[in-house]
PDB file of C-alpha atoms in Angstrom:
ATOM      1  CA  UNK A  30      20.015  17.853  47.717  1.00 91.00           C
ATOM      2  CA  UNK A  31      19.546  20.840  45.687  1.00 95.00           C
ATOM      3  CA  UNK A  32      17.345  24.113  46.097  1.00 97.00           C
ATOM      4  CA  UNK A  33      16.432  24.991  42.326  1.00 97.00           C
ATOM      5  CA  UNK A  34      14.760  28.100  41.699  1.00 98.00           C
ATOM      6  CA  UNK A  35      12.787  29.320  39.416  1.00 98.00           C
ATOM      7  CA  UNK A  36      12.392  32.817  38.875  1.00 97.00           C
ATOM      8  CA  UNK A  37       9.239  33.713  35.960  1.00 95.00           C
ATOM      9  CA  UNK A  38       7.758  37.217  35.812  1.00 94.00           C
ATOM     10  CA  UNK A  39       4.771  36.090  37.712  1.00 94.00           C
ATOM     11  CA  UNK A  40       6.463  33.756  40.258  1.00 95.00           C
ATOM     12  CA  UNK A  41       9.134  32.874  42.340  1.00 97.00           C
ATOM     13  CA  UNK A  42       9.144  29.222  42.783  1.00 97.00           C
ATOM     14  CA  UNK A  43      12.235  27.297  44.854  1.00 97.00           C
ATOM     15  CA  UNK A  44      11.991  23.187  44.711  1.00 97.00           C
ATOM     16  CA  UNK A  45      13.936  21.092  46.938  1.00 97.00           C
ATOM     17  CA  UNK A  46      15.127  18.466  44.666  1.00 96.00           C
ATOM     18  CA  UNK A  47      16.946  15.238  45.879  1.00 92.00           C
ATOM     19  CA  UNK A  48      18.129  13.559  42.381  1.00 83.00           C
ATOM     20  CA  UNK A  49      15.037  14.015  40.082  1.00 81.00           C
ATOM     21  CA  UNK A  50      12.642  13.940  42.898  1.00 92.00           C
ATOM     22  CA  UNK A  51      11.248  17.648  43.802  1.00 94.00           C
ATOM     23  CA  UNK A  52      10.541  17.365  47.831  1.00 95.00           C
ATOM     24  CA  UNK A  53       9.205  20.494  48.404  1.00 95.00           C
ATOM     25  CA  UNK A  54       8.014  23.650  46.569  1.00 96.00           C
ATOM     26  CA  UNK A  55       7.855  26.859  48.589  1.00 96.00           C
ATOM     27  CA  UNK A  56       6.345  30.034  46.385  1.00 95.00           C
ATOM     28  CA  UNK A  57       5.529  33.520  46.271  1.00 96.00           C
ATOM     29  CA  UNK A  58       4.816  36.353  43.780  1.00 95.00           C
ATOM     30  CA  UNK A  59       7.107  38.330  42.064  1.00 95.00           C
ATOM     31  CA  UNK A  60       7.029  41.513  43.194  1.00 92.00           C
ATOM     32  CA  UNK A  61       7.523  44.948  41.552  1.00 87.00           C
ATOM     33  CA  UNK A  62       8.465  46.938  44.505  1.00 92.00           C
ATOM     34  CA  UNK A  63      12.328  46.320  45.027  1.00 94.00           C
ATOM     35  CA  UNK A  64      12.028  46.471  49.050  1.00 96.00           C
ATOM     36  CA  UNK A  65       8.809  44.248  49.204  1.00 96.00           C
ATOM     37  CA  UNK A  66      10.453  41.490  46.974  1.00 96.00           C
ATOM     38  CA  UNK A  67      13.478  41.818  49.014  1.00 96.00           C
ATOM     39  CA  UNK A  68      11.534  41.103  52.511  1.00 96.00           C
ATOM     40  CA  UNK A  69       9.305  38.666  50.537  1.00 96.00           C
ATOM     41  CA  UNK A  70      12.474  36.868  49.295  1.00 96.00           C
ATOM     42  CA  UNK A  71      14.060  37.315  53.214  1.00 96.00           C
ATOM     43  CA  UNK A  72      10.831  35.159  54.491  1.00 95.00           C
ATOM     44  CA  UNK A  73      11.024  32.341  51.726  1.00 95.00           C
ATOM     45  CA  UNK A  74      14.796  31.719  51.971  1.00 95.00           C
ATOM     46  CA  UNK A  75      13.938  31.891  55.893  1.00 93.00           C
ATOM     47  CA  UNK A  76      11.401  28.861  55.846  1.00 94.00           C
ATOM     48  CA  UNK A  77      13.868  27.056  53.228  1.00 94.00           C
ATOM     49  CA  UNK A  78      16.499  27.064  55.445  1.00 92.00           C
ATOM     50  CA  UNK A  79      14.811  26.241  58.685  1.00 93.00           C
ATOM     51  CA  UNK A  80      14.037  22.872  57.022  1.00 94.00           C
ATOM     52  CA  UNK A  81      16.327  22.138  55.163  1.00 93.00           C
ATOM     53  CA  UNK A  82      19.801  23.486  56.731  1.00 90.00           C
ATOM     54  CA  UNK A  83      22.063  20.864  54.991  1.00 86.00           C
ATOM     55  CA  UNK A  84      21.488  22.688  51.995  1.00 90.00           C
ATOM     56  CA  UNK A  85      24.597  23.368  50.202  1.00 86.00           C
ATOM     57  CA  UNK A  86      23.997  24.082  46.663  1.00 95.00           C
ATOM     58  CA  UNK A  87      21.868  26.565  44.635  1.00 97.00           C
ATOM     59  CA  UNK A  88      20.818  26.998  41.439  1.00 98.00           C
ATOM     60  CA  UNK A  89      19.173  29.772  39.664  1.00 98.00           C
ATOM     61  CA  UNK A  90      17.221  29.794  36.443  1.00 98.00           C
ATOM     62  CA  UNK A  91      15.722  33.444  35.822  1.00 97.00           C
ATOM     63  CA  UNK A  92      14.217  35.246  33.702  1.00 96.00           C
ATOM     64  CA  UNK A  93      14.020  38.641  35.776  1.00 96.00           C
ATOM     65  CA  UNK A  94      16.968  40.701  35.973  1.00 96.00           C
ATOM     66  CA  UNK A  95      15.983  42.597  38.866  1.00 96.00           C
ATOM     67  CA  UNK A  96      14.707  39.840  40.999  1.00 97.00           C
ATOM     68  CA  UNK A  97      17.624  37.565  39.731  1.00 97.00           C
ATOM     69  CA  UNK A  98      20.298  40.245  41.596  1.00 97.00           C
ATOM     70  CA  UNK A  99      17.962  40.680  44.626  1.00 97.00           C
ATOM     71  CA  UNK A 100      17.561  36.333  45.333  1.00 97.00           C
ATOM     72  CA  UNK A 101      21.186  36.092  44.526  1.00 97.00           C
ATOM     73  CA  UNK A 102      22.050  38.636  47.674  1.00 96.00           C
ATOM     74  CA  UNK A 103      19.164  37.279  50.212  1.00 97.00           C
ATOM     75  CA  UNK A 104      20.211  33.409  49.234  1.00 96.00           C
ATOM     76  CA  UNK A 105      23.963  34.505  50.153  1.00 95.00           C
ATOM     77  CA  UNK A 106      23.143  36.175  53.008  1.00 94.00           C
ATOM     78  CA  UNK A 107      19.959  33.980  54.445  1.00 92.00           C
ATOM     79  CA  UNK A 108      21.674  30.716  53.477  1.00 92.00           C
ATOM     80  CA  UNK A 109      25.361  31.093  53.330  1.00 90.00           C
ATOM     81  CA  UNK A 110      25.422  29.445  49.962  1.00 92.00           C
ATOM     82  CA  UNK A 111      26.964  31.284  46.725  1.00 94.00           C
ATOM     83  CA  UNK A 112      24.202  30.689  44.108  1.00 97.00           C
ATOM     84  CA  UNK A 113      24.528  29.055  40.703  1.00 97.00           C
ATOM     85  CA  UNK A 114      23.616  31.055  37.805  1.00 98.00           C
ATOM     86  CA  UNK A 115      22.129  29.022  34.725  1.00 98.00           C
ATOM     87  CA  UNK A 116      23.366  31.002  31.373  1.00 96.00           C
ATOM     88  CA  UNK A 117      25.990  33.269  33.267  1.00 96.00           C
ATOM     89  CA  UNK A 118      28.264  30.341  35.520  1.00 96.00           C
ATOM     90  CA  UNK A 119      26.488  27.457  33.831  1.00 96.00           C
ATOM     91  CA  UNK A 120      25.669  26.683  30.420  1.00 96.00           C
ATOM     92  CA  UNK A 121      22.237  24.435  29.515  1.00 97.00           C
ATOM     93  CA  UNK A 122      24.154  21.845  27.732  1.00 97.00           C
ATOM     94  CA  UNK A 123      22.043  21.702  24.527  1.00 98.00           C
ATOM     95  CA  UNK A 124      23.110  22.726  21.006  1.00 98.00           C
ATOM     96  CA  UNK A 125      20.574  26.049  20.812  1.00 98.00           C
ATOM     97  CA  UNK A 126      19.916  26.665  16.933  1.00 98.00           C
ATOM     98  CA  UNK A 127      17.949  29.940  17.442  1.00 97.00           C
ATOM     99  CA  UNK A 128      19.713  32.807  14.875  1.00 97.00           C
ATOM    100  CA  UNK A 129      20.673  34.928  18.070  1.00 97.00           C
ATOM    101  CA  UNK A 130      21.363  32.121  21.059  1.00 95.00           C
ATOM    102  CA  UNK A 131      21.152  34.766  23.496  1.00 94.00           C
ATOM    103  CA  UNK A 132      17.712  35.935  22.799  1.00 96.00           C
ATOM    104  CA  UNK A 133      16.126  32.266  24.507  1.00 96.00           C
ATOM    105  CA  UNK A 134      15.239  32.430  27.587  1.00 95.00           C
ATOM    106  CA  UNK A 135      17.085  30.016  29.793  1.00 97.00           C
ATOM    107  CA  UNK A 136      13.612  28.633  31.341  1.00 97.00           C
ATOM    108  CA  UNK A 137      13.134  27.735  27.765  1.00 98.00           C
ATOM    109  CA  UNK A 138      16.056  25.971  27.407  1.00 98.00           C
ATOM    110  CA  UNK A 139      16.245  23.957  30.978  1.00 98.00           C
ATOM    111  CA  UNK A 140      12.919  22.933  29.590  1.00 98.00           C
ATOM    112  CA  UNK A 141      13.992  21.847  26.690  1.00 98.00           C
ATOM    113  CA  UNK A 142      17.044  19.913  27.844  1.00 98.00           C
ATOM    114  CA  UNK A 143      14.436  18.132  31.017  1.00 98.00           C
ATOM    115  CA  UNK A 144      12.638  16.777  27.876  1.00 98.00           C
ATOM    116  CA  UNK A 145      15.140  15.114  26.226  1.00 98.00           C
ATOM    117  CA  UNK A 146      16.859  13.845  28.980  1.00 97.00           C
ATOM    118  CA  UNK A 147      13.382  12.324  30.349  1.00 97.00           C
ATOM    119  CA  UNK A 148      11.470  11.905  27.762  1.00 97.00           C
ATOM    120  CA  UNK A 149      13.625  11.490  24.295  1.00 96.00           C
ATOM    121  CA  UNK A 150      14.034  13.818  21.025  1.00 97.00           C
ATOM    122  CA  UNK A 151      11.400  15.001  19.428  1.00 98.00           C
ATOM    123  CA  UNK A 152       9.437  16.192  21.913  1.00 98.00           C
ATOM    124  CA  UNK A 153       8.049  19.741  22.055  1.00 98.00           C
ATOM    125  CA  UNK A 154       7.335  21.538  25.103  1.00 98.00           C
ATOM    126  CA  UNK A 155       4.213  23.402  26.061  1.00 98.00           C
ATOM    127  CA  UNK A 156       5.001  25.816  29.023  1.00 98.00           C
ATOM    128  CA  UNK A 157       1.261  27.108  29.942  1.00 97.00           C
ATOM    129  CA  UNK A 158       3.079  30.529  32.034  1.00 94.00           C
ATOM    130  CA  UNK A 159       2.744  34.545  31.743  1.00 94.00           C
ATOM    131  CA  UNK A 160       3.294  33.820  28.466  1.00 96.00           C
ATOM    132  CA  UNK A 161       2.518  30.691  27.063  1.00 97.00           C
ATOM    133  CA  UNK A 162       5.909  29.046  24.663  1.00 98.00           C
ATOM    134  CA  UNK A 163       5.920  25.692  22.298  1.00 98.00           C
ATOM    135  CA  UNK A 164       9.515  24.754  22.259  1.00 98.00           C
ATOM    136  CA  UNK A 165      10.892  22.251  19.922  1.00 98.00           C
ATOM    137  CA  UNK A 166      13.408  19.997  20.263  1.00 98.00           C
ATOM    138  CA  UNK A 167      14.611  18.042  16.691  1.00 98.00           C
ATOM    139  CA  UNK A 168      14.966  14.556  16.468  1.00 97.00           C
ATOM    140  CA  UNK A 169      18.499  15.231  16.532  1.00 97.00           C
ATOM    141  CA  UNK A 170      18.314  16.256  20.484  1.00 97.00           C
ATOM    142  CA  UNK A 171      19.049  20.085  19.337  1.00 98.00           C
ATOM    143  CA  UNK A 172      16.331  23.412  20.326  1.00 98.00           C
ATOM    144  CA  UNK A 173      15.281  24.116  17.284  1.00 98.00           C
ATOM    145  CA  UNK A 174      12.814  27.227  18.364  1.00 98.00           C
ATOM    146  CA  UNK A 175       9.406  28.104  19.349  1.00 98.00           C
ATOM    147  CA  UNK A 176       6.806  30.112  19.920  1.00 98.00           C
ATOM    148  CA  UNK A 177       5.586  32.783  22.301  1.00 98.00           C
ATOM    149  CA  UNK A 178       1.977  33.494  22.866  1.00 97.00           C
ATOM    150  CA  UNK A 179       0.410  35.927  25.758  1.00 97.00           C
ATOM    151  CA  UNK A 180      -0.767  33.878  28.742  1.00 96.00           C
ATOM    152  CA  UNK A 181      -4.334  33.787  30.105  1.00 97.00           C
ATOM    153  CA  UNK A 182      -3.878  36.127  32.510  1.00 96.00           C
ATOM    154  CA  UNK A 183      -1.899  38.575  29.869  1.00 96.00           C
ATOM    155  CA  UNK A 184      -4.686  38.289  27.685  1.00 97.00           C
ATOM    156  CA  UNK A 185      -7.667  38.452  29.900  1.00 97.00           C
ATOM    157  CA  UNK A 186      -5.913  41.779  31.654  1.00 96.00           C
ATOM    158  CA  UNK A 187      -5.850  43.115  27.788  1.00 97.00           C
ATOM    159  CA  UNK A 188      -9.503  42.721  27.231  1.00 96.00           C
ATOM    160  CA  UNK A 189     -10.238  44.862  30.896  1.00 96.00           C
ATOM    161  CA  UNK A 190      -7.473  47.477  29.949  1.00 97.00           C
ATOM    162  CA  UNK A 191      -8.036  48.020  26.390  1.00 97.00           C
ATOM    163  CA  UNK A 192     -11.781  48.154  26.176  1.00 97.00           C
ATOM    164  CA  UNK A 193     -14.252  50.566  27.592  1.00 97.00           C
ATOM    165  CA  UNK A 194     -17.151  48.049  29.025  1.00 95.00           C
ATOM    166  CA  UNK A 195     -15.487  44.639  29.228  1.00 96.00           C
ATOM    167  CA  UNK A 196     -14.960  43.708  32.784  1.00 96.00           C
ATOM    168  CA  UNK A 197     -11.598  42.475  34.974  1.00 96.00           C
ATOM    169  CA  UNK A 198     -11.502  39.015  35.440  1.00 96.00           C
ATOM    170  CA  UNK A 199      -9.956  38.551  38.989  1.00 94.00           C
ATOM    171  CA  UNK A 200     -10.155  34.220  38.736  1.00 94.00           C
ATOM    172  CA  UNK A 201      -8.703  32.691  36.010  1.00 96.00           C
ATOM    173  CA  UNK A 202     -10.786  29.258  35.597  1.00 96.00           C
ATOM    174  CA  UNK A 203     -12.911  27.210  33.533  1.00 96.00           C
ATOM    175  CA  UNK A 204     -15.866  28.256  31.926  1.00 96.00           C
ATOM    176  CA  UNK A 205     -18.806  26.533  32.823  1.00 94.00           C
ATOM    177  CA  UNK A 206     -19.880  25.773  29.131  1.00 96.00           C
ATOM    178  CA  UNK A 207     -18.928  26.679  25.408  1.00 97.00           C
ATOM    179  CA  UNK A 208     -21.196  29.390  25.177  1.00 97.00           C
ATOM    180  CA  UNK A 209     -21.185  31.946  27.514  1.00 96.00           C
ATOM    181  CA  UNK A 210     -23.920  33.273  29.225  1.00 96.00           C
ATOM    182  CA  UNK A 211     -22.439  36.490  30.612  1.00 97.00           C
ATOM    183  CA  UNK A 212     -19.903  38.266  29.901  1.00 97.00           C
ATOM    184  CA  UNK A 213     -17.316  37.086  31.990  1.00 97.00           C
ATOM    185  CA  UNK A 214     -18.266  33.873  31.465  1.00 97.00           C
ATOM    186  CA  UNK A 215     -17.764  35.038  27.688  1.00 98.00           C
ATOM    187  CA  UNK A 216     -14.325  36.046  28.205  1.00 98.00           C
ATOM    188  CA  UNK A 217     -13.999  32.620  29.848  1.00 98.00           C
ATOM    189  CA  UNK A 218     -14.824  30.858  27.361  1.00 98.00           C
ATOM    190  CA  UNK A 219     -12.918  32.237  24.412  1.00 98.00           C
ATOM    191  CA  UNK A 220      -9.664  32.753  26.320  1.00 97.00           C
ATOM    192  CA  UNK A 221      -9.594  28.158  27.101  1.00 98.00           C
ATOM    193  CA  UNK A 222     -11.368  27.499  24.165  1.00 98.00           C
ATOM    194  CA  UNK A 223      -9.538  29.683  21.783  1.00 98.00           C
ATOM    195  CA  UNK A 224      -6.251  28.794  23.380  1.00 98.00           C
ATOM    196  CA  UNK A 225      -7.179  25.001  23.346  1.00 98.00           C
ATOM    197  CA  UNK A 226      -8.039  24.906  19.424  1.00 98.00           C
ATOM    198  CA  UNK A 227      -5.256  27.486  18.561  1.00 98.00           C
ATOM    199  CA  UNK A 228      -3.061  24.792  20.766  1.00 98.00           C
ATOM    200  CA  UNK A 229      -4.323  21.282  19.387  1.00 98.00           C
ATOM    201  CA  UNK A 230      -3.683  23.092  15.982  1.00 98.00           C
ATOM    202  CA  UNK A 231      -0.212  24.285  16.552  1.00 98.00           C
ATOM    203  CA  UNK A 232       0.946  21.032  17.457  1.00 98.00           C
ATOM    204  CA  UNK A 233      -0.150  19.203  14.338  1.00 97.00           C
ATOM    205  CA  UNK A 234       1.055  22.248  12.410  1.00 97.00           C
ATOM    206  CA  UNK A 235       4.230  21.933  14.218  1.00 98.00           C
ATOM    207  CA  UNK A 236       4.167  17.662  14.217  1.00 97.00           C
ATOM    208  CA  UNK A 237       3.804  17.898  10.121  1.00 97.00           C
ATOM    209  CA  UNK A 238       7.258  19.943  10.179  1.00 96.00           C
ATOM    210  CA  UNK A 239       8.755  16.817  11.777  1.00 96.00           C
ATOM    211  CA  UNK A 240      10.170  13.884  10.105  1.00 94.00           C
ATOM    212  CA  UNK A 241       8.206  12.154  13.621  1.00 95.00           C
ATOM    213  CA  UNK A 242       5.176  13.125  15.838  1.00 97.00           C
ATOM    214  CA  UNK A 243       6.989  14.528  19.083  1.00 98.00           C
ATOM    215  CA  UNK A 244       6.231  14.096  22.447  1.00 98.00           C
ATOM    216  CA  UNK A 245       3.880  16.562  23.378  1.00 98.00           C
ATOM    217  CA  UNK A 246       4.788  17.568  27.120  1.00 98.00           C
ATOM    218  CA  UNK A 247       2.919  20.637  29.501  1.00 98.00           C
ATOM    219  CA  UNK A 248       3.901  22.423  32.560  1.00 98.00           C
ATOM    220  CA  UNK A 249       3.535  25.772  33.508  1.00 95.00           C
ATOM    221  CA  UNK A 250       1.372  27.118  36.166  1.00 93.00           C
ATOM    222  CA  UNK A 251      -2.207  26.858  34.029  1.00 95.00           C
ATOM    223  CA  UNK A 252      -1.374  23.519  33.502  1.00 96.00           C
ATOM    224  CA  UNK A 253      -4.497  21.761  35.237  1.00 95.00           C
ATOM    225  CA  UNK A 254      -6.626  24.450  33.615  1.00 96.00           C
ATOM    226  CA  UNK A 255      -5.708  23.926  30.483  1.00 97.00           C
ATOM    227  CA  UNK A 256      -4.667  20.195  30.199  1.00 96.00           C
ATOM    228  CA  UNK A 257      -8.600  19.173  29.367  1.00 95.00           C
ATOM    229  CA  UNK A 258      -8.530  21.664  26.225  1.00 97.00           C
ATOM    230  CA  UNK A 259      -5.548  19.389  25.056  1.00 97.00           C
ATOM    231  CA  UNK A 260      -5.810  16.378  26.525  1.00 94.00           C
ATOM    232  CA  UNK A 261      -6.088  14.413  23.466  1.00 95.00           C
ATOM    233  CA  UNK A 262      -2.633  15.575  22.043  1.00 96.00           C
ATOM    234  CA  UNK A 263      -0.770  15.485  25.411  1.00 97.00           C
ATOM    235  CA  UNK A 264       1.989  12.510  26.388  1.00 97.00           C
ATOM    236  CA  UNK A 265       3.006  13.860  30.003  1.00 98.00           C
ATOM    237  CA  UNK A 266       2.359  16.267  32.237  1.00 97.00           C
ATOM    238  CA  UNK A 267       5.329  17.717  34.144  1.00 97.00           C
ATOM    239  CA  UNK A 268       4.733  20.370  36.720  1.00 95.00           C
ATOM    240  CA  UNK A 269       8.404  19.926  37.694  1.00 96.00           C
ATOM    241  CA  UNK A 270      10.214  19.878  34.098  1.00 97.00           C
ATOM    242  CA  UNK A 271      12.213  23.013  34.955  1.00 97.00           C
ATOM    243  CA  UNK A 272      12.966  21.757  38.578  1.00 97.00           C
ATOM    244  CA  UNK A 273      14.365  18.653  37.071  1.00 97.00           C
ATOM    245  CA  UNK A 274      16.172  20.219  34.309  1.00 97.00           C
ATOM    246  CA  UNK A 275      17.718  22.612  36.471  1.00 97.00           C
ATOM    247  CA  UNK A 276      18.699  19.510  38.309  1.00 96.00           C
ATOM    248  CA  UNK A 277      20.131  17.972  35.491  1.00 97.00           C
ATOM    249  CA  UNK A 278      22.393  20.861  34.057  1.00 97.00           C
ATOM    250  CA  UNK A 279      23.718  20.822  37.753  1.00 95.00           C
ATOM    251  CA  UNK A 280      24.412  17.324  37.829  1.00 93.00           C
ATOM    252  CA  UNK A 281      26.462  17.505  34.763  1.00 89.00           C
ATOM    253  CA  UNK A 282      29.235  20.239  36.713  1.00 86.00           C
ATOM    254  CA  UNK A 283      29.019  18.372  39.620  1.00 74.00           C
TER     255      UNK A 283
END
């Protein structure tokens, strides 16, 4: 067993893996404030380690600086295990053909490397998140690239902050129907809709590119809002594709 964690600018998120198999999830946000993310990050490795006190190994795939140094000193210290650091004591064992290597995050590529260990070249990856990424991976097995979009939540904040009358939508969710009846429900509306056209359209833009129709796989944490806006271009749904991958660069160290 393995504790793989996840750290995204919205969300901690630490899976208990045993092989490919994630056995538990424990969560929280990530937090600004350097003391309440420490005490936050105290109570999480806490409950980890009450159940599961065999626990000897740790890996960490971040994309948070700050948080990344703060888990790595509360998992030593709450745990007594010395962490794992994907893209510092690890590499993500995929040939990365982006111009600078070092500007992909490694979420992006543990993602990328899940998918065509699981699933098989081409496949592109749709990581519905803060920000919402397409990541490609050739028929050759190598990350070719991507795109970055703002998330839901990004984009819905934007609206509330950068207009005078629009209001704050506190619960991202469906809209009820296509054409909103409200404003909120407006706002709805365009952010799934608009995101599920520009979507289906990105991936047959980005299918035509390709001598073959990839795999189209989703995860992220608007996954199961999102996945009817899509569902007729989508091949699998994997909540757990960075758990696993994270599991899989380990596995190949080990």
């Amino acid at each position: 067993m393995i504790l793989a964690v996840d750290i995204g600018n919205t969300t901690i998120a630490c899976g208990v893996c045993a092989g490919k198999k994630v056995l538990t999830v424990f969560r929280m946000d990530t937090f600004s404030g350097k003391a309440r993310l420490t005490r936050e990050m105290e109570k999480l490795c806490g409950r980890v380690y009450r159940q599961y006190p065999s626990l000897q190994d740790v890996v960490i795939c971040s994309v948070v600086p700050r948080a990344l140094a703060i888990a790595e000193k509360v998992i030593y210290r709450k745990m007594r295990v010395k962490p794992l650091v994907i893209g510092r004591d690890v590499k993500v064992p995929i040939k990365n053909n982006y111009r600078n290597p070092r500007q992909v995050g490694q979420d992006r590529l543990v993602g990328a490397y899940a998918a065509k260990c699981l699933y098989k070249a081409p496949c592109l990856i749709i990581d519905f998140g803060t920000a919402i990424t397409f990541d490609i991976v050739s028929t050759r097995g190598e990350y070719e690239g991507g795109i970055i979009i703002p998330g839901l939540r990004l984009s819905a904040e934007s609206l509330f902050q950068k207009t005078a009358l629009l209001p704050r939508i506190d619960t991202i969710r469906a809209p009820r129907s296509l054409i909103g009846k409200d404003t909120a429900e407006s706002i709805l509306s365009g952010l799934f809709n608009g995101y599920g056209a520009m979507c289906r359209g990105l991936i047959d833009r980005i299918a035509g590119t390709m001598s073959r129709r990839p795999k189209v796989i989703i995860t992220g944490g608007h996954t199961n809002l999102m996945q009817k806006f899509i569902r007729e271009r989508i091949d699998k749904i994997d909540q757990a594709l960075v758990f696993k991958g994270i599991v899989l660069v380990h596995q190949k160290i080990s």
